[in-house]
Every structure is written in C-alpha cells, then in structure tokens.
Amino acid sequence: MAKSLLRSIVAGPRLQDQEAGLDLCYVTDNIIATSGPSSTYPQRAYRNPTDALVKFLDKKHGEHWAIWEFRAEGTGYPDSEVYNRIRHYPWPDHHPPPFALIPPIMASMRNWIKDDGRTNDGKRVVVVHCKAGKGRSGTVACSYLMSEEGWKLSDALTRFTQKRMRAGFGDGISIPSQLRYVGYVDRWVRHSKIYVERQIEILEVHVWGMRDGVKVAVESFVDEGKIIKTFHVFSKEERMIVDSGTKRGGAFADLAGVKNESREPKSKTIDSSAGISSSSTSSATTIQHAGDEPGGGAIIFKPRSRVVLPSNDINIDFERRNKAVYGWTMVTSVAHVWFNAFFEGSGPENAGIAATDGVFEIQWEAMDGIKGSSKKGVRALDRMAVLWRALDGDKEGIPQIITEPKLGEPVPEAQPADWKHANEENPQVGNDLGLRTEGPISRSLSKASSIKSGKTASQLAAQDESNSVFTSEVKTDAHKLGSSTNDESRNPNLQPHSDAGNSKELESEIKDSGLANVANAVGGMRHISTEDLPDGKPSTEMKTSKDMILGTIVKEPDLL
C-alpha cells in the first residue's frame, strides 16, 4: 500500500491504470504507454517494478505484448526479464528523436501489431516506455497514430493528453522541439514517407538581443542517436557585433547583408532602447569583434573552421553565465532548440528533394528549457537564426534515402544502452542553473564555458593556432553556397539503417525504392567522418551515454 502511494506521488500529473495499480495508460486498444520499469532498489519502490508490469501484461494479454523502449540512459532492467520481447530505439531524455529512427520504429510497431501481415485477431499490443512515459513515449505513440492509423496531428496529440495526463495538468507532449518533430512526422506521412539524411554545415548563427556571458554551442546526434555530441562552441574571436541600425525584430536580411562589408570599426552610437548598435550613417553597415559583448546586442557567430554535422538534426544550445568570485561562475539561463534541415528545407513537399541551404529562426520564448521543466532562467537573448547548408552530394557527404520497410519486411533496430546505467547521474551534466567552476576554457568564452568539453587549455590554444589560417572564405549568400573536402573516409555509425557499401549497391537500392529522382538531386559517394571534424571523436569510442553530455529541453513561458 505504501509503495502504491509512493508511485502515485512520483507519477504526479500522469494518470495511473486503476486495474493494474501501475503508472501506465491505454492510448488505444493496441498501444500502452508506461513509465520506465525498474528491477533494482530503491527505484522499484517508486517506479513500476518490472516483475509487476510483466505479471499484469501476461494476465491481460498473454503472449501478445512486446515492449518498445527509448531510453539512452538504459532501461533499468535486463531484456531477459521481459522474455527478450523488446525492441530498442534509444535517444536522450527531454529531446526529440533523430528523425532517421522514425521509419524503423513505425514499421516495427506495425509489423508486431499486424503480425507481419498474417491473419490475427487484433489482440497484439505494443508497450512504449521512456523514463516517465510521457515525452519520448508520447512522440512515438502520436507518430504511430498518424503514420499507421491515419489520425490527424491535432487528434493524436489530444488523445495522448487525455489518456496520459490528469485533467488540468498540461499536455502529454509539452517540449517544443518534440512537438516540432511530431509536426515533421505529420508532413512525412502526408508526402509519401520519404526522408533523405544529409550532412549539414553550420555557416553562421545570428542572435538579436544578446546579453553578456552567453555560450553558444552546435550539437547533433551520434551513436545511432544515443549520444548528443557538441561539435563546436563559439569563442570570443568568432563573435562579431553587428552595427547596422536594424530594429529589433527586423528582417533577417538586415543582418545577412553585413557579411561582405568591411570589418574595420566605424563610428557608431548605441541605441539603448532597441538594445542593438546603430551606425552613425544610414547607408553603412559596420562590424566590430565582440570582445566586450555588450548586453542586448545583435551578434553574428561565424566559425573559424568548418562545422559539419553528421545528420539533418541540429541543436543550438545557449547557456548564460555571470561572473562570480574565487573561480566560480553562476549559470543564470539555459535554453536550446532542435530542428531538422530536411524538413526546414521543404523536403517532403518536394518529393524528397530538400533545399540545399536555408535559415531557421526562433524567438527566445519558443525555445526549450531545462530538463523537461518549464524554466529557462533569465533572458539570454531575444531571437536567433541559423544559416545552414547541406553538403554537395556530388562532391562530399553521402545522402541516405530512408524509407519505411514494408509490412513483413525485416526492420533494423538500434543497439541498446547499458541497462545498469539507468539510475546513474551523469557527473558531466551541467545544463542547469547554479554555481559552476571557472577554468581556462571558461575564461576564453567570456564568462560562458562549455562544461561538455574535455579539452585542456593547451589543447584549446593549439586549436586556436590551427584555426588562424584560412584557406577560403565561406560565402553566406543562401543561393551561392559551395565548398569541398578531401576527406573520403566513411563512418558506419553515421549510416544507422543501411549502408550501400559502394556506388553500384547504392544505385540499386535507389532504383528499387523508386526514388531515382531524389538520388539525382542528392547523389554522391563521399562521407566525412566525425573523427575528422572539429573536436571530433570516433563514434566507436563512445560506448555509453556517460561518454558524452546529454543536453536538456522543455517548453517555457517568458519569465521576464
């Protein structure tokens, strides 16, 4: 009785099944959403005990149930305790899934429920779980209703909220980036379920209303989505104050136009009401290196060396730190945002041929906050925009066409995380508010350090020295982008669902899928390995979620 009460308290706003006495719900007759069960103490005292969940499922559904789990932190129980009747597609908590996981997840669930196309009586059910059985589980449950049952986006979201949440306690899926990705699934379903994975280069990040002490980092998924890797943290030398007379909330082109202007400082005045620099002449645009980083300014972040991500999934992470004393800094705000360049480039609407470059914009209020909560801390900026481009498939980076396997076809599955790590705290996690120590790298980032970096001060200095030589200037005109690379290595971890192996096999795969027109637009046979990227590390060396920081995300009203 005491344990049941404790589980009810931990479940909080989530509905419990009265018959089972467990933290779970029936989204539909075929889909059960539950919080992650545990086989170890003390977690099993306040979460669903694995044996209790199995006992309930056996009694209710016999042999007609199977589990789909999404925990990059580990399940908390060995597969044997659920009869090995489990499918693994893990990704980090509070984040959207790498979109490349969506087609195999949908196909594997459909194959189980429909018994691989064989005649059955409809008794089969899938049990989806993450940690709380809410964000990640809800993302998959709603995606399945749209993908395989023909539900509308709004109806799927409403259904999950009604079944999973107590009345008046918020939405079932509340994290903005997860909602954005559910919207991507809706578009994927409505446009022939075509998805093309590409490598993406980050050209610039533009920020309006920038406060002091803000760290800006570029991240993406590696290791089949189990790990979020920081590919670049912008330094002071990569920040430029924009002095253009742009009004707050003005068109993106006002900032984009500064890229070919002189970088010599000009006389200027500061418009304190608008919070950005204003040029003394209306026709000139001036830029000054942002050594002092005045608060409320408009700033361009331009990497000194190429930042190439292994997939369309992009995360821009912000952390604001204020100067403290005795080697400490205070983290006062944390926010970030995920987006997918294939969908932002209108790939589904153009038969899989997405734009090769583009701009993603978002307001501070619409960004994600801290570890699934509704807070971001104090305001760090007003608005930001990301300039990106896809690598040219004819010269660099292999695009991968990912389709949903047909009914009865084998479906690839990701490797599970170590189940024993489910209850461990990652000592590197720093995406939260509070005191942090300040080191050499912190000082180099002007009150904003990356605690995700394992580099020493000497390594950072060596990197700065190597980045000081430029071989070419990357053009940021969205219609005149182009670059090349001599790297022809290939990392199999960046091809999680299929590997063409060579050009003939890739051409055969494309021909069989009926997507030859897509291949013509995104063809190419070379790939960049993560170990050769800035701050790169081979994915094969990253075995568990503890090897790399897993960030945070959530919806947030304006706190100011």
JSON list of N, CA and C in Angstrom, two decimals, residues 467-512:
[
{"chain": "A", "resi": 467, "resn": "ASN", "atom": "N", "xyz": [43.35, 27.15, -36.22]},
{"chain": "A", "resi": 467, "resn": "ASN", "atom": "CA", "xyz": [42.21, 27.77, -36.88]},
{"chain": "A", "resi": 467, "resn": "ASN", "atom": "C", "xyz": [42.53, 29.16, -37.42]},
{"chain": "A", "resi": 468, "resn": "SER", "atom": "N", "xyz": [43.73, 29.66, -37.14]},
{"chain": "A", "resi": 468, "resn": "SER", "atom": "CA", "xyz": [44.05, 31.03, -37.52]},
{"chain": "A", "resi": 468, "resn": "SER", "atom": "C", "xyz": [44.38, 31.16, -39.00]},
{"chain": "A", "resi": 469, "resn": "VAL", "atom": "N", "xyz": [44.59, 30.02, -39.68]},
{"chain": "A", "resi": 469, "resn": "VAL", "atom": "CA", "xyz": [44.92, 30.05, -41.10]},
{"chain": "A", "resi": 469, "resn": "VAL", "atom": "C", "xyz": [43.68, 29.72, -41.91]},
{"chain": "A", "resi": 470, "resn": "PHE", "atom": "N", "xyz": [43.32, 30.61, -42.79]},
{"chain": "A", "resi": 470, "resn": "PHE", "atom": "CA", "xyz": [42.13, 30.41, -43.61]},
{"chain": "A", "resi": 470, "resn": "PHE", "atom": "C", "xyz": [42.55, 30.08, -45.05]},
{"chain": "A", "resi": 471, "resn": "THR", "atom": "N", "xyz": [41.96, 29.04, -45.59]},
{"chain": "A", "resi": 471, "resn": "THR", "atom": "CA", "xyz": [42.24, 28.70, -46.98]},
{"chain": "A", "resi": 471, "resn": "THR", "atom": "C", "xyz": [41.22, 29.32, -47.92]},
{"chain": "A", "resi": 472, "resn": "SER", "atom": "N", "xyz": [40.01, 29.57, -47.40]},
{"chain": "A", "resi": 472, "resn": "SER", "atom": "CA", "xyz": [38.99, 30.20, -48.23]},
{"chain": "A", "resi": 472, "resn": "SER", "atom": "C", "xyz": [37.92, 30.79, -47.35]},
{"chain": "A", "resi": 473, "resn": "GLU", "atom": "N", "xyz": [37.18, 31.74, -47.89]},
{"chain": "A", "resi": 473, "resn": "GLU", "atom": "CA", "xyz": [36.08, 32.37, -47.16]},
{"chain": "A", "resi": 473, "resn": "GLU", "atom": "C", "xyz": [34.78, 31.71, -47.59]},
{"chain": "A", "resi": 474, "resn": "VAL", "atom": "N", "xyz": [34.01, 31.21, -46.62]},
{"chain": "A", "resi": 474, "resn": "VAL", "atom": "CA", "xyz": [32.74, 30.59, -46.94]},
{"chain": "A", "resi": 474, "resn": "VAL", "atom": "C", "xyz": [31.72, 31.66, -47.24]},
{"chain": "A", "resi": 475, "resn": "LYS", "atom": "N", "xyz": [31.13, 31.61, -48.41]},
{"chain": "A", "resi": 475, "resn": "LYS", "atom": "CA", "xyz": [30.11, 32.59, -48.77]},
{"chain": "A", "resi": 475, "resn": "LYS", "atom": "C", "xyz": [28.81, 32.24, -48.09]},
{"chain": "A", "resi": 476, "resn": "THR", "atom": "N", "xyz": [28.12, 33.26, -47.55]},
{"chain": "A", "resi": 476, "resn": "THR", "atom": "CA", "xyz": [26.88, 33.00, -46.82]},
{"chain": "A", "resi": 476, "resn": "THR", "atom": "C", "xyz": [25.64, 33.44, -47.58]},
{"chain": "A", "resi": 477, "resn": "ASP", "atom": "N", "xyz": [25.80, 33.81, -48.85]},
{"chain": "A", "resi": 477, "resn": "ASP", "atom": "CA", "xyz": [24.63, 34.06, -49.66]},
{"chain": "A", "resi": 477, "resn": "ASP", "atom": "C", "xyz": [23.90, 32.74, -49.85]},
{"chain": "A", "resi": 478, "resn": "ALA", "atom": "N", "xyz": [22.62, 32.68, -49.46]},
{"chain": "A", "resi": 478, "resn": "ALA", "atom": "CA", "xyz": [21.89, 31.41, -49.42]},
{"chain": "A", "resi": 478, "resn": "ALA", "atom": "C", "xyz": [21.76, 30.76, -50.79]},
{"chain": "A", "resi": 479, "resn": "HIS", "atom": "N", "xyz": [22.05, 31.49, -51.86]},
{"chain": "A", "resi": 479, "resn": "HIS", "atom": "CA", "xyz": [21.91, 30.90, -53.20]},
{"chain": "A", "resi": 479, "resn": "HIS", "atom": "C", "xyz": [23.25, 30.72, -53.90]},
{"chain": "A", "resi": 480, "resn": "LYS", "atom": "N", "xyz": [24.36, 30.98, -53.18]},
{"chain": "A", "resi": 480, "resn": "LYS", "atom": "CA", "xyz": [25.67, 30.87, -53.81]},
{"chain": "A", "resi": 480, "resn": "LYS", "atom": "C", "xyz": [26.64, 30.12, -52.92]},
{"chain": "A", "resi": 481, "resn": "LEU", "atom": "N", "xyz": [26.14, 29.12, -52.22]},
{"chain": "A", "resi": 481, "resn": "LEU", "atom": "CA", "xyz": [26.97, 28.38, -51.28]},
{"chain": "A", "resi": 481, "resn": "LEU", "atom": "C", "xyz": [27.73, 27.28, -52.01]},
{"chain": "A", "resi": 482, "resn": "GLY", "atom": "N", "xyz": [28.92, 26.96, -51.54]},
{"chain": "A", "resi": 482, "resn": "GLY", "atom": "CA", "xyz": [29.69, 25.87, -52.13]},
{"chain": "A", "resi": 482, "resn": "GLY", "atom": "C", "xyz": [30.98, 25.66, -51.38]},
{"chain": "A", "resi": 483, "resn": "SER", "atom": "N", "xyz": [31.40, 24.43, -51.24]},
{"chain": "A", "resi": 483, "resn": "SER", "atom": "CA", "xyz": [32.67, 24.11, -50.60]},
{"chain": "A", "resi": 483, "resn": "SER", "atom": "C", "xyz": [33.05, 22.71, -51.00]},
{"chain": "A", "resi": 484, "resn": "SER", "atom": "N", "xyz": [34.25, 22.29, -50.61]},
{"chain": "A", "resi": 484, "resn": "SER", "atom": "CA", "xyz": [34.72, 20.96, -50.95]},
{"chain": "A", "resi": 484, "resn": "SER", "atom": "C", "xyz": [35.55, 20.41, -49.83]},
{"chain": "A", "resi": 485, "resn": "THR", "atom": "N", "xyz": [35.82, 19.14, -49.88]},
{"chain": "A", "resi": 485, "resn": "THR", "atom": "CA", "xyz": [36.64, 18.50, -48.87]},
{"chain": "A", "resi": 485, "resn": "THR", "atom": "C", "xyz": [37.42, 17.38, -49.52]},
{"chain": "A", "resi": 486, "resn": "ASN", "atom": "N", "xyz": [38.58, 17.07, -48.96]},
{"chain": "A", "resi": 486, "resn": "ASN", "atom": "CA", "xyz": [39.39, 15.97, -49.47]},
{"chain": "A", "resi": 486, "resn": "ASN", "atom": "C", "xyz": [39.19, 14.70, -48.68]},
{"chain": "A", "resi": 487, "resn": "ASP", "atom": "N", "xyz": [38.32, 14.76, -47.66]},
{"chain": "A", "resi": 487, "resn": "ASP", "atom": "CA", "xyz": [38.10, 13.59, -46.81]},
{"chain": "A", "resi": 487, "resn": "ASP", "atom": "C", "xyz": [37.17, 12.61, -47.50]},
{"chain": "A", "resi": 488, "resn": "GLU", "atom": "N", "xyz": [37.64, 11.37, -47.70]},
{"chain": "A", "resi": 488, "resn": "GLU", "atom": "CA", "xyz": [36.81, 10.37, -48.34]},
{"chain": "A", "resi": 488, "resn": "GLU", "atom": "C", "xyz": [36.52, 9.22, -47.39]},
{"chain": "A", "resi": 489, "resn": "SER", "atom": "N", "xyz": [36.81, 9.43, -46.09]},
{"chain": "A", "resi": 489, "resn": "SER", "atom": "CA", "xyz": [36.57, 8.35, -45.13]},
{"chain": "A", "resi": 489, "resn": "SER", "atom": "C", "xyz": [35.09, 8.23, -44.86]},
{"chain": "A", "resi": 490, "resn": "ARG", "atom": "N", "xyz": [34.74, 7.11, -44.27]},
{"chain": "A", "resi": 490, "resn": "ARG", "atom": "CA", "xyz": [33.32, 6.82, -44.06]},
{"chain": "A", "resi": 490, "resn": "ARG", "atom": "C", "xyz": [33.13, 6.20, -42.69]},
{"chain": "A", "resi": 491, "resn": "ASN", "atom": "N", "xyz": [32.17, 6.73, -41.94]},
{"chain": "A", "resi": 491, "resn": "ASN", "atom": "CA", "xyz": [31.91, 6.24, -40.59]},
{"chain": "A", "resi": 491, "resn": "ASN", "atom": "C", "xyz": [30.60, 5.47, -40.59]},
{"chain": "A", "resi": 492, "resn": "PRO", "atom": "N", "xyz": [30.61, 4.17, -40.37]},
{"chain": "A", "resi": 492, "resn": "PRO", "atom": "CA", "xyz": [29.38, 3.38, -40.45]},
{"chain": "A", "resi": 492, "resn": "PRO", "atom": "C", "xyz": [28.36, 3.78, -39.40]},
{"chain": "A", "resi": 493, "resn": "ASN", "atom": "N", "xyz": [28.80, 4.40, -38.30]},
{"chain": "A", "resi": 493, "resn": "ASN", "atom": "CA", "xyz": [27.85, 4.80, -37.27]},
{"chain": "A", "resi": 493, "resn": "ASN", "atom": "C", "xyz": [26.96, 5.94, -37.72]},
{"chain": "A", "resi": 494, "resn": "LEU", "atom": "N", "xyz": [27.36, 6.63, -38.80]},
{"chain": "A", "resi": 494, "resn": "LEU", "atom": "CA", "xyz": [26.54, 7.70, -39.32]},
{"chain": "A", "resi": 494, "resn": "LEU", "atom": "C", "xyz": [25.55, 7.19, -40.35]},
{"chain": "A", "resi": 495, "resn": "GLN", "atom": "N", "xyz": [25.54, 5.90, -40.60]},
{"chain": "A", "resi": 495, "resn": "GLN", "atom": "CA", "xyz": [24.59, 5.28, -41.50]},
{"chain": "A", "resi": 495, "resn": "GLN", "atom": "C", "xyz": [23.83, 4.24, -40.71]},
{"chain": "A", "resi": 496, "resn": "PRO", "atom": "N", "xyz": [22.90, 4.64, -39.80]},
{"chain": "A", "resi": 496, "resn": "PRO", "atom": "CA", "xyz": [22.35, 3.71, -38.83]},
{"chain": "A", "resi": 496, "resn": "PRO", "atom": "C", "xyz": [21.42, 2.65, -39.38]},
{"chain": "A", "resi": 497, "resn": "HIS", "atom": "N", "xyz": [20.90, 2.83, -40.58]},
{"chain": "A", "resi": 497, "resn": "HIS", "atom": "CA", "xyz": [19.85, 1.91, -41.02]},
{"chain": "A", "resi": 497, "resn": "HIS", "atom": "C", "xyz": [20.18, 1.14, -42.29]},
{"chain": "A", "resi": 498, "resn": "SER", "atom": "N", "xyz": [21.11, 1.65, -43.06]},
{"chain": "A", "resi": 498, "resn": "SER", "atom": "CA", "xyz": [21.53, 0.91, -44.25]},
{"chain": "A", "resi": 498, "resn": "SER", "atom": "C", "xyz": [22.87, 1.45, -44.70]},
{"chain": "A", "resi": 499, "resn": "ASP", "atom": "N", "xyz": [23.61, 0.61, -45.39]},
{"chain": "A", "resi": 499, "resn": "ASP", "atom": "CA", "xyz": [24.92, 1.02, -45.88]},
{"chain": "A", "resi": 499, "resn": "ASP", "atom": "C", "xyz": [25.07, 0.50, -47.30]},
{"chain": "A", "resi": 500, "resn": "ALA", "atom": "N", "xyz": [25.08, 1.42, -48.24]},
{"chain": "A", "resi": 500, "resn": "ALA", "atom": "CA", "xyz": [25.11, 1.00, -49.63]},
{"chain": "A", "resi": 500, "resn": "ALA", "atom": "C", "xyz": [26.41, 0.30, -49.99]},
{"chain": "A", "resi": 501, "resn": "GLY", "atom": "N", "xyz": [27.49, 0.64, -49.29]},
{"chain": "A", "resi": 501, "resn": "GLY", "atom": "CA", "xyz": [28.76, -0.06, -49.50]},
{"chain": "A", "resi": 501, "resn": "GLY", "atom": "C", "xyz": [29.54, 0.48, -50.68]},
{"chain": "A", "resi": 502, "resn": "ASN", "atom": "N", "xyz": [28.95, 0.56, -51.83]},
{"chain": "A", "resi": 502, "resn": "ASN", "atom": "CA", "xyz": [29.62, 1.14, -52.98]},
{"chain": "A", "resi": 502, "resn": "ASN", "atom": "C", "xyz": [28.57, 1.72, -53.90]},
{"chain": "A", "resi": 503, "resn": "SER", "atom": "N", "xyz": [29.02, 2.39, -54.96]},
{"chain": "A", "resi": 503, "resn": "SER", "atom": "CA", "xyz": [28.10, 3.14, -55.81]},
{"chain": "A", "resi": 503, "resn": "SER", "atom": "C", "xyz": [27.08, 2.24, -56.49]},
{"chain": "A", "resi": 504, "resn": "LYS", "atom": "N", "xyz": [27.49, 1.03, -56.92]},
{"chain": "A", "resi": 504, "resn": "LYS", "atom": "CA", "xyz": [26.56, 0.14, -57.62]},
{"chain": "A", "resi": 504, "resn": "LYS", "atom": "C", "xyz": [25.44, -0.31, -56.69]},
{"chain": "A", "resi": 505, "resn": "GLU", "atom": "N", "xyz": [25.81, -0.64, -55.44]},
{"chain": "A", "resi": 505, "resn": "GLU", "atom": "CA", "xyz": [24.78, -1.08, -54.50]},
{"chain": "A", "resi": 505, "resn": "GLU", "atom": "C", "xyz": [23.84, 0.05, -54.14]},
{"chain": "A", "resi": 506, "resn": "LEU", "atom": "N", "xyz": [24.38, 1.29, -54.00]},
{"chain": "A", "resi": 506, "resn": "LEU", "atom": "CA", "xyz": [23.53, 2.43, -53.71]},
{"chain": "A", "resi": 506, "resn": "LEU", "atom": "C", "xyz": [22.58, 2.70, -54.85]},
{"chain": "A", "resi": 507, "resn": "GLU", "atom": "N", "xyz": [23.08, 2.62, -56.08]},
{"chain": "A", "resi": 507, "resn": "GLU", "atom": "CA", "xyz": [22.22, 2.86, -57.23]},
{"chain": "A", "resi": 507, "resn": "GLU", "atom": "C", "xyz": [21.12, 1.81, -57.29]},
{"chain": "A", "resi": 508, "resn": "SER", "atom": "N", "xyz": [21.44, 0.56, -56.96]},
{"chain": "A", "resi": 508, "resn": "SER", "atom": "CA", "xyz": [20.44, -0.50, -56.96]},
{"chain": "A", "resi": 508, "resn": "SER", "atom": "C", "xyz": [19.38, -0.25, -55.91]},
{"chain": "A", "resi": 509, "resn": "GLU", "atom": "N", "xyz": [19.84, 0.19, -54.72]},
{"chain": "A", "resi": 509, "resn": "GLU", "atom": "CA", "xyz": [18.89, 0.47, -53.64]},
{"chain": "A", "resi": 509, "resn": "GLU", "atom": "C", "xyz": [17.95, 1.59, -54.02]},
{"chain": "A", "resi": 510, "resn": "ILE", "atom": "N", "xyz": [18.51, 2.63, -54.64]},
{"chain": "A", "resi": 510, "resn": "ILE", "atom": "CA", "xyz": [17.69, 3.77, -55.04]},
{"chain": "A", "resi": 510, "resn": "ILE", "atom": "C", "xyz": [16.68, 3.35, -56.11]},
{"chain": "A", "resi": 511, "resn": "LYS", "atom": "N", "xyz": [17.16, 2.56, -57.08]},
{"chain": "A", "resi": 511, "resn": "LYS", "atom": "CA", "xyz": [16.26, 2.12, -58.15]},
{"chain": "A", "resi": 511, "resn": "LYS", "atom": "C", "xyz": [15.12, 1.29, -57.60]},
{"chain": "A", "resi": 512, "resn": "ASP", "atom": "N", "xyz": [15.44, 0.40, -56.65]},
{"chain": "A", "resi": 512, "resn": "ASP", "atom": "CA", "xyz": [14.40, -0.45, -56.07]},
{"chain": "A", "resi": 512, "resn": "ASP", "atom": "C", "xyz": [13.38, 0.35, -55.28]}
]
